[in-house]
Amino acid sequence: MNLGSALGNMMAQATNTASWWKPMQASSHAAAVDTLFNFIMYLCFFFFVLIVGAMVYFIVKYRRKGNGPERTSPIKGNHTLEIVWSVIPGILLVLIFAWGFKDWLAIAVVPANAMEVRVTGQKWNWTFTYPKEGIVSSNLVVPAGQTVKLVMTSTDVLHSFYIPDFRIKRDVIPGKYTVLWFKPEEEATHQIYCTEYCGTEHSNMLSKVKVTSSAAYEAWIANGGEEPGGAGVPLAEKGKKLWEQRGCVACHSIDGSKKVGPSWKGAFGTARQFADGSSIPAADENYLRESILVPNAKVVAGYPGVMPSYQGQLNDKQIEAIIEFMKTLK
Ligand code: CUA
C-alpha cells in the first residue's frame, strides 16, 4: 500500500493535540486510523464536489428555455463512460478495503510482549484487575511506551469499552472475553467511555486511563494501586473514596436524594422495609455486608433489584471501610 500510505501521510495531521473534529492521537494506532479516515473523507469531499458540481452545471445548461415543448436528447448509452465510472470507483473500493484490512490486522493481533490487564464491565462502572500484582482499580494506570493487552468481560449486560484518544473500541460481553491492545505514547490522562447503551446510568459509566512514567507506575503498584490511603487514613475516608471510585456513586446518593438505589444517608441503624414484605428494625453491619455481596437477598421496597454483586470485587477491608463511611452519613 505504498501509494495509499503516501497519499494518506500527505493528508494526515501529524499533531499530538486534539483538533476541532478529532481527539488527540495518543496511541500507536491513532495515526494509522486517522490517515485512512482522512483519506476516505477527502475522497468523499472530492466526489461530492465533482458530482454535485456536474449536476448543477447540467441543470443550468439543459434547463428548459422558452415556452414550447422540447425533446430531451436521444442518448442510447455510452460504453466508455459507463466503464470509466465503474472501474475507477471499483479500484478505489479495493484500495480502501486492502488498506483498512492491513490496519485492522495491526489492531487485531496483540504483540507478544504485552502487559495484561483484565477489564470488567458492570452496571455502571469499569474495574481493572492487574493479575500478577493482584491489584483492583477503577482507573487504568499504565506506563508510557508499554504495550498493554486488555482482556475484557462483563458481569451483566453488553457494554462497550472506548478510548477515543487511542482510537480503540470494542464490545464487552457477558460470558466471553474480548481483547484490545494499545501502546500509549506519552504521559497523560485520557477518558474512557462506555459506548453501548446499558441502562439508566450508562452515561456515567466513565473511567480514566492514566499514562505515567515507569517510576510512577512502579510506585503505584508498590502502593497497592489506588487503594486509598494507608496507615493513618480513617476507614470512613477510605470508604468515601471507594464509593466514588467503584461505581457506588452511580446508584447511591449520600445526600438523601433518590437514585436507582436507596440513598446512603441514614442507611446505618435505621429500619428497612423489603419488597417481599419482611423488614428489619435497624440496618447493621451484617445486613449491609450481605447487601453488597448478595444484593438480591433483601431488596428494599420501592427499588428495582438491579444491583450487581460485588463478590470478588471488594475485599473484606474495603467492605468495612464502606460500612464505616455509611455510619458517618447521619
Ligand atoms: Cu455500560 Cu453503557
CSV table of C-alpha atoms and ligand atoms in Angstrom, one decimal:
chain,number,residue,atom,x,y,z
A,1,MET,CA,0.0,0.0,0.0
A,2,ASN,CA,2.8,2.4,-0.8
A,3,LEU,CA,0.6,4.7,-2.9
A,4,GLY,CA,-2.1,4.7,-0.3
A,5,SER,CA,0.2,5.4,2.6
A,6,ALA,CA,1.9,8.2,0.8
A,7,LEU,CA,-1.4,9.8,-0.1
A,8,GLY,CA,-2.6,9.4,3.4
A,9,ASN,CA,0.6,10.7,5.0
A,10,MET,CA,0.2,13.8,2.9
A,11,MET,CA,-3.2,14.4,4.2
A,12,ALA,CA,-2.8,13.2,7.8
A,13,GLN,CA,-2.4,15.8,10.6
A,14,ALA,CA,0.7,14.7,12.4
A,15,THR,CA,-0.3,16.6,15.5
A,16,ASN,CA,-0.5,15.2,19.0
A,17,THR,CA,-3.2,17.5,20.2
A,18,ALA,CA,-6.9,17.4,19.7
A,19,SER,CA,-8.2,19.1,16.6
A,20,TRP,CA,-11.7,20.6,16.4
A,21,TRP,CA,-13.1,17.4,15.0
A,22,LYS,CA,-10.8,14.6,16.2
A,23,PRO,CA,-9.4,13.8,19.7
A,24,MET,CA,-5.7,13.8,20.2
A,25,GLN,CA,-3.6,10.9,18.9
A,26,ALA,CA,-2.3,9.2,22.0
A,27,SER,CA,-1.5,5.6,20.9
A,28,SER,CA,0.4,3.8,18.3
A,29,HIS,CA,-2.9,3.0,16.5
A,30,ALA,CA,-4.1,6.6,16.2
A,31,ALA,CA,-2.0,7.9,13.3
A,32,ALA,CA,-2.9,5.0,11.0
A,33,VAL,CA,-6.6,5.1,11.8
A,34,ASP,CA,-6.7,8.9,11.2
A,35,THR,CA,-4.8,8.6,8.0
A,36,LEU,CA,-7.3,6.2,6.5
A,37,PHE,CA,-10.2,8.2,7.9
A,38,ASN,CA,-8.8,11.4,6.3
A,39,PHE,CA,-8.2,9.6,3.0
A,40,ILE,CA,-11.8,8.4,2.8
A,41,MET,CA,-13.2,11.7,4.0
A,42,TYR,CA,-11.3,13.8,1.4
A,43,LEU,CA,-12.2,11.3,-1.3
A,44,CYS,CA,-15.8,11.9,-0.3
A,45,PHE,CA,-15.4,15.6,-0.5
A,46,PHE,CA,-13.8,15.3,-3.9
A,47,PHE,CA,-16.6,13.2,-5.3
A,48,PHE,CA,-19.3,15.3,-3.6
A,49,VAL,CA,-18.0,18.5,-5.4
A,50,LEU,CA,-17.5,16.6,-8.7
A,51,ILE,CA,-21.0,15.0,-8.7
A,52,VAL,CA,-23.0,18.0,-7.3
A,53,GLY,CA,-20.9,20.3,-9.5
A,54,ALA,CA,-21.8,18.3,-12.6
A,55,MET,CA,-25.4,18.1,-11.6
A,56,VAL,CA,-25.7,21.9,-11.1
A,57,TYR,CA,-23.9,22.5,-14.4
A,58,PHE,CA,-26.3,20.2,-16.3
A,59,ILE,CA,-29.3,21.7,-14.6
A,60,VAL,CA,-28.4,25.1,-15.7
A,61,LYS,CA,-27.1,24.1,-19.2
A,62,TYR,CA,-30.1,21.9,-20.1
A,63,ARG,CA,-32.9,23.7,-18.4
A,64,ARG,CA,-36.0,24.4,-20.4
A,65,LYS,CA,-35.6,27.5,-22.4
A,66,GLY,CA,-38.7,29.3,-23.9
A,67,ASN,CA,-42.2,28.0,-23.8
A,68,GLY,CA,-42.5,25.4,-26.5
A,69,PRO,CA,-42.3,21.6,-25.9
A,70,GLU,CA,-38.6,20.5,-26.1
A,71,ARG,CA,-37.4,17.0,-26.8
A,72,THR,CA,-34.7,15.5,-24.5
A,73,SER,CA,-31.6,14.4,-26.3
A,74,PRO,CA,-31.9,10.8,-27.7
A,75,ILE,CA,-28.9,9.2,-25.8
A,76,LYS,CA,-28.9,5.4,-26.0
A,77,GLY,CA,-25.8,4.8,-23.9
A,78,ASN,CA,-22.1,5.3,-23.7
A,79,HIS,CA,-19.9,2.3,-23.1
A,80,THR,CA,-16.7,4.3,-22.5
A,81,LEU,CA,-18.4,6.5,-19.9
A,82,GLU,CA,-20.0,3.5,-18.1
A,83,ILE,CA,-16.7,1.6,-18.0
A,84,VAL,CA,-14.9,4.7,-16.6
A,85,TRP,CA,-17.5,5.3,-13.8
A,86,SER,CA,-17.5,1.6,-12.8
A,87,VAL,CA,-13.7,0.9,-13.0
A,88,ILE,CA,-12.5,3.9,-11.1
A,89,PRO,CA,-14.8,3.5,-8.1
A,90,GLY,CA,-14.0,-0.2,-8.2
A,91,ILE,CA,-10.3,0.4,-7.9
A,92,LEU,CA,-10.9,2.9,-5.1
A,93,LEU,CA,-13.1,0.4,-3.2
A,94,VAL,CA,-10.5,-2.3,-3.4
A,95,LEU,CA,-7.8,0.1,-2.3
A,96,ILE,CA,-9.9,1.2,0.7
A,97,PHE,CA,-10.6,-2.5,1.6
A,98,ALA,CA,-6.9,-3.6,1.4
A,99,TRP,CA,-5.7,-0.5,3.3
A,100,GLY,CA,-8.4,-1.0,6.0
A,101,PHE,CA,-7.7,-4.7,6.3
A,102,LYS,CA,-4.0,-4.0,6.8
A,103,ASP,CA,-4.7,-1.5,9.6
A,104,TRP,CA,-7.3,-3.8,11.1
A,105,LEU,CA,-4.8,-6.7,11.3
A,106,ALA,CA,-2.4,-4.4,13.1
A,107,ILE,CA,-5.1,-3.7,15.7
A,108,ALA,CA,-6.4,-7.2,15.9
A,109,VAL,CA,-3.1,-9.0,16.5
A,110,VAL,CA,-1.7,-8.4,20.0
A,111,PRO,CA,2.1,-8.2,20.3
A,112,ALA,CA,3.7,-10.9,22.3
A,113,ASN,CA,5.4,-8.6,24.8
A,114,ALA,CA,2.1,-7.0,26.0
A,115,MET,CA,1.3,-6.5,29.7
A,116,GLU,CA,-2.1,-7.9,30.6
A,117,VAL,CA,-4.9,-6.1,32.4
A,118,ARG,CA,-8.4,-7.6,33.0
A,119,VAL,CA,-11.3,-5.3,32.4
A,120,THR,CA,-14.7,-5.9,33.9
A,121,GLY,CA,-17.7,-4.0,32.8
A,122,GLN,CA,-20.6,-3.9,35.3
A,123,LYS,CA,-23.6,-1.7,35.6
A,124,TRP,CA,-22.3,1.0,35.8
A,125,ASN,CA,-18.5,1.1,36.2
A,126,TRP,CA,-15.3,-0.3,34.9
A,127,THR,CA,-12.9,-2.4,37.1
A,128,PHE,CA,-9.3,-3.0,36.1
A,129,THR,CA,-7.5,-6.0,37.6
A,130,TYR,CA,-3.8,-6.5,37.4
A,131,PRO,CA,-3.5,-10.3,37.6
A,132,LYS,CA,0.2,-10.5,38.6
A,133,GLU,CA,0.1,-7.8,41.2
A,134,GLY,CA,-3.4,-8.7,42.4
A,135,ILE,CA,-4.5,-5.0,42.2
A,136,VAL,CA,-8.1,-4.0,41.5
A,137,SER,CA,-8.5,-0.4,40.4
A,138,SER,CA,-11.3,1.8,39.0
A,139,ASN,CA,-8.9,3.6,36.7
A,140,LEU,CA,-6.5,2.1,34.2
A,141,VAL,CA,-2.9,3.0,35.1
A,142,VAL,CA,-0.1,2.1,32.6
A,143,PRO,CA,3.5,3.2,32.0
A,144,ALA,CA,4.1,5.2,28.8
A,145,GLY,CA,5.6,3.2,25.9
A,146,GLN,CA,4.4,-0.1,27.4
A,147,THR,CA,2.2,-2.3,25.1
A,148,VAL,CA,-0.9,-3.2,27.1
A,149,LYS,CA,-3.4,-6.0,26.4
A,150,LEU,CA,-6.9,-5.7,27.8
A,151,VAL,CA,-8.9,-8.9,28.4
A,152,MET,CA,-12.4,-7.8,28.8
A,153,THR,CA,-15.7,-9.2,30.0
A,154,SER,CA,-19.0,-8.1,31.6
A,155,THR,CA,-20.8,-9.4,34.6
A,156,ASP,CA,-24.2,-8.3,33.4
A,157,VAL,CA,-25.2,-6.8,30.1
A,158,LEU,CA,-23.4,-5.7,27.0
A,159,HIS,CA,-21.1,-2.7,27.4
A,160,SER,CA,-18.5,-1.3,25.0
A,161,PHE,CA,-15.0,-0.1,26.0
A,162,TYR,CA,-13.9,3.0,24.2
A,163,ILE,CA,-10.8,5.2,24.5
A,164,PRO,CA,-11.2,7.9,21.7
A,165,ASP,CA,-7.6,9.3,22.2
A,166,PHE,CA,-6.3,5.8,21.5
A,167,ARG,CA,-8.7,5.0,18.6
A,168,ILE,CA,-9.7,1.7,20.2
A,169,LYS,CA,-13.2,0.4,20.9
A,170,ARG,CA,-14.7,-3.0,21.5
A,171,ASP,CA,-17.8,-4.6,22.9
A,172,VAL,CA,-17.5,-6.1,26.4
A,173,ILE,CA,-19.8,-9.1,26.5
A,174,PRO,CA,-21.0,-11.3,29.4
A,175,GLY,CA,-19.9,-14.9,29.2
A,176,LYS,CA,-17.0,-14.3,26.9
A,177,TYR,CA,-13.7,-12.4,26.6
A,178,THR,CA,-12.8,-9.8,24.1
A,179,VAL,CA,-9.4,-8.3,23.6
A,180,LEU,CA,-7.9,-4.9,22.8
A,181,TRP,CA,-4.4,-3.7,22.8
A,182,PHE,CA,-2.7,-0.3,22.7
A,183,LYS,CA,0.7,1.3,23.2
A,184,PRO,CA,0.4,4.8,24.8
A,185,GLU,CA,3.0,7.2,23.6
A,186,GLU,CA,3.2,9.9,26.2
A,187,GLU,CA,2.3,10.6,29.9
A,188,ALA,CA,-1.2,12.0,30.0
A,189,THR,CA,-4.7,11.2,31.3
A,190,HIS,CA,-7.4,10.1,28.8
A,191,GLN,CA,-11.1,9.5,29.1
A,192,ILE,CA,-12.7,6.0,28.9
A,193,TYR,CA,-16.3,5.7,27.9
A,194,CYS,CA,-18.9,3.0,27.8
A,195,THR,CA,-20.3,3.4,24.3
A,196,GLU,CA,-23.1,0.9,24.2
A,197,TYR,CA,-26.4,1.9,25.9
A,198,CYS,CA,-26.5,-0.3,29.0
A,199,GLY,CA,-29.2,1.2,31.2
A,200,THR,CA,-30.0,4.2,33.4
A,201,GLU,CA,-26.5,5.3,34.3
A,202,HIS,CA,-24.8,4.4,31.0
A,203,SER,CA,-23.6,7.9,30.5
A,204,ASN,CA,-21.9,7.9,33.9
A,205,MET,CA,-20.0,4.7,33.2
A,206,LEU,CA,-16.7,6.5,32.9
A,207,SER,CA,-13.1,5.9,33.9
A,208,LYS,CA,-9.7,7.3,33.1
A,209,VAL,CA,-6.6,5.8,31.7
A,210,LYS,CA,-3.6,7.4,33.3
A,211,VAL,CA,-0.4,7.0,31.4
A,212,THR,CA,2.5,7.6,33.8
A,213,SER,CA,6.3,7.3,33.9
A,214,SER,CA,7.6,3.9,34.7
A,215,ALA,CA,8.8,5.2,38.1
A,216,ALA,CA,5.3,6.5,38.9
A,217,TYR,CA,3.8,3.2,37.8
A,218,GLU,CA,6.1,1.2,39.9
A,219,ALA,CA,5.3,3.4,42.9
A,220,TRP,CA,1.6,3.0,42.2
A,221,ILE,CA,1.9,-0.8,42.1
A,222,ALA,CA,4.1,-0.8,45.3
A,223,ASN,CA,1.3,1.2,47.0
A,224,GLY,CA,-1.2,-1.5,46.1
A,225,GLY,CA,-2.8,0.5,43.3
A,226,GLU,CA,-5.3,3.2,44.2
A,227,GLU,CA,-6.2,1.5,47.4
A,228,PRO,CA,-7.0,4.8,49.1
A,229,GLY,CA,-4.6,5.9,51.8
A,230,GLY,CA,-2.7,3.5,54.1
A,231,ALA,CA,-1.9,3.6,57.8
A,232,GLY,CA,-3.4,6.7,59.4
A,233,VAL,CA,-6.2,7.2,57.0
A,234,PRO,CA,-9.6,6.8,58.7
A,235,LEU,CA,-11.7,3.9,57.4
A,236,ALA,CA,-14.6,6.1,56.7
A,237,GLU,CA,-12.4,8.2,54.4
A,238,LYS,CA,-11.3,5.1,52.5
A,239,GLY,CA,-15.0,4.2,52.3
A,240,LYS,CA,-15.8,7.5,50.7
A,241,LYS,CA,-13.1,7.0,48.1
A,242,LEU,CA,-14.4,3.5,47.3
A,243,TRP,CA,-17.9,5.0,47.0
A,244,GLU,CA,-16.6,7.4,44.3
A,245,GLN,CA,-14.2,5.0,42.6
A,246,ARG,CA,-16.0,1.7,42.5
A,247,GLY,CA,-19.2,2.9,40.9
A,248,CYS,CA,-21.4,3.0,44.1
A,249,VAL,CA,-21.9,6.7,43.3
A,250,ALA,CA,-23.8,5.9,40.2
A,251,CYS,CA,-26.8,4.5,42.1
A,252,HIS,CA,-26.5,5.6,45.7
A,253,SER,CA,-26.5,9.3,46.8
A,254,ILE,CA,-25.1,10.4,50.1
A,255,ASP,CA,-27.4,13.4,50.5
A,256,GLY,CA,-30.8,11.6,50.8
A,257,SER,CA,-31.8,12.0,47.2
A,258,LYS,CA,-33.4,9.0,45.5
A,259,LYS,CA,-31.4,7.4,42.6
A,260,VAL,CA,-31.5,3.9,41.2
A,261,GLY,CA,-30.8,2.6,44.7
A,262,PRO,CA,-31.6,3.9,48.2
A,263,SER,CA,-29.5,6.8,49.4
A,264,TRP,CA,-26.7,6.0,51.9
A,265,LYS,CA,-27.7,9.0,54.0
A,266,GLY,CA,-29.1,7.5,57.3
A,267,ALA,CA,-28.5,4.0,55.8
A,268,PHE,CA,-26.9,2.6,59.0
A,269,GLY,CA,-29.0,1.9,62.1
A,270,THR,CA,-32.4,2.7,60.5
A,271,ALA,CA,-35.4,0.4,59.8
A,272,ARG,CA,-35.8,-1.3,56.4
A,273,GLN,CA,-39.0,-2.4,54.7
A,274,PHE,CA,-38.3,-5.0,52.0
A,275,ALA,CA,-40.1,-5.8,48.7
A,276,ASP,CA,-41.1,-9.2,49.9
A,277,GLY,CA,-43.0,-7.7,52.9
A,278,SER,CA,-40.4,-8.5,55.5
A,279,SER,CA,-38.5,-5.9,57.5
A,280,ILE,CA,-35.6,-5.3,59.9
A,281,PRO,CA,-35.7,-2.7,62.8
A,282,ALA,CA,-32.2,-1.5,62.2
A,283,ALA,CA,-29.7,-2.0,59.4
A,284,ASP,CA,-26.5,-3.3,60.9
A,285,GLU,CA,-23.0,-4.4,59.6
A,286,ASN,CA,-24.2,-7.9,58.6
A,287,TYR,CA,-27.2,-6.6,56.7
A,288,LEU,CA,-25.0,-4.0,54.8
A,289,ARG,CA,-22.3,-6.6,54.1
A,290,GLU,CA,-24.9,-9.0,52.7
A,291,SER,CA,-26.4,-6.2,50.5
A,292,ILE,CA,-23.0,-5.6,49.0
A,293,LEU,CA,-22.2,-9.2,48.3
A,294,VAL,CA,-25.7,-10.7,47.7
A,295,PRO,CA,-27.8,-7.6,46.7
A,296,ASN,CA,-30.9,-9.5,45.8
A,297,ALA,CA,-31.2,-11.3,49.2
A,298,LYS,CA,-33.1,-8.3,50.7
A,299,VAL,CA,-34.4,-5.7,48.2
A,300,VAL,CA,-35.6,-2.5,49.8
A,301,ALA,CA,-39.3,-1.9,48.9
A,302,GLY,CA,-39.8,0.7,46.1
A,303,TYR,CA,-36.5,0.0,44.4
A,304,PRO,CA,-35.7,-2.4,41.5
A,305,GLY,CA,-33.5,-5.4,42.4
A,306,VAL,CA,-30.8,-4.5,39.8
A,307,MET,CA,-27.7,-4.1,41.9
A,308,PRO,CA,-24.8,-6.4,40.8
A,309,SER,CA,-22.9,-8.4,43.3
A,310,TYR,CA,-19.6,-7.1,44.5
A,311,GLN,CA,-18.4,-10.5,45.5
A,312,GLY,CA,-14.8,-10.7,44.4
A,313,GLN,CA,-14.7,-7.0,43.5
A,314,LEU,CA,-14.4,-5.7,47.1
A,315,ASN,CA,-12.4,-7.4,49.8
A,316,ASP,CA,-13.4,-7.5,53.5
A,317,LYS,CA,-11.3,-4.5,54.4
A,318,GLN,CA,-12.9,-2.4,51.7
A,319,ILE,CA,-16.4,-3.5,52.7
A,320,GLU,CA,-15.6,-2.5,56.3
A,321,ALA,CA,-14.4,0.9,55.0
A,322,ILE,CA,-17.7,1.4,53.1
A,323,ILE,CA,-19.8,0.5,56.1
A,324,GLU,CA,-17.8,2.9,58.3
A,325,PHE,CA,-18.4,5.6,55.7
A,326,MET,CA,-22.2,4.9,55.8
A,327,LYS,CA,-22.1,5.3,59.6
A,328,THR,CA,-20.9,8.9,59.1
A,329,LEU,CA,-23.8,9.8,56.9
A,330,LYS,CA,-26.4,10.6,59.6
B,1,CUA,CU1,-22.0,0.3,30.1
B,1,CUA,CU2,-23.1,1.7,28.6
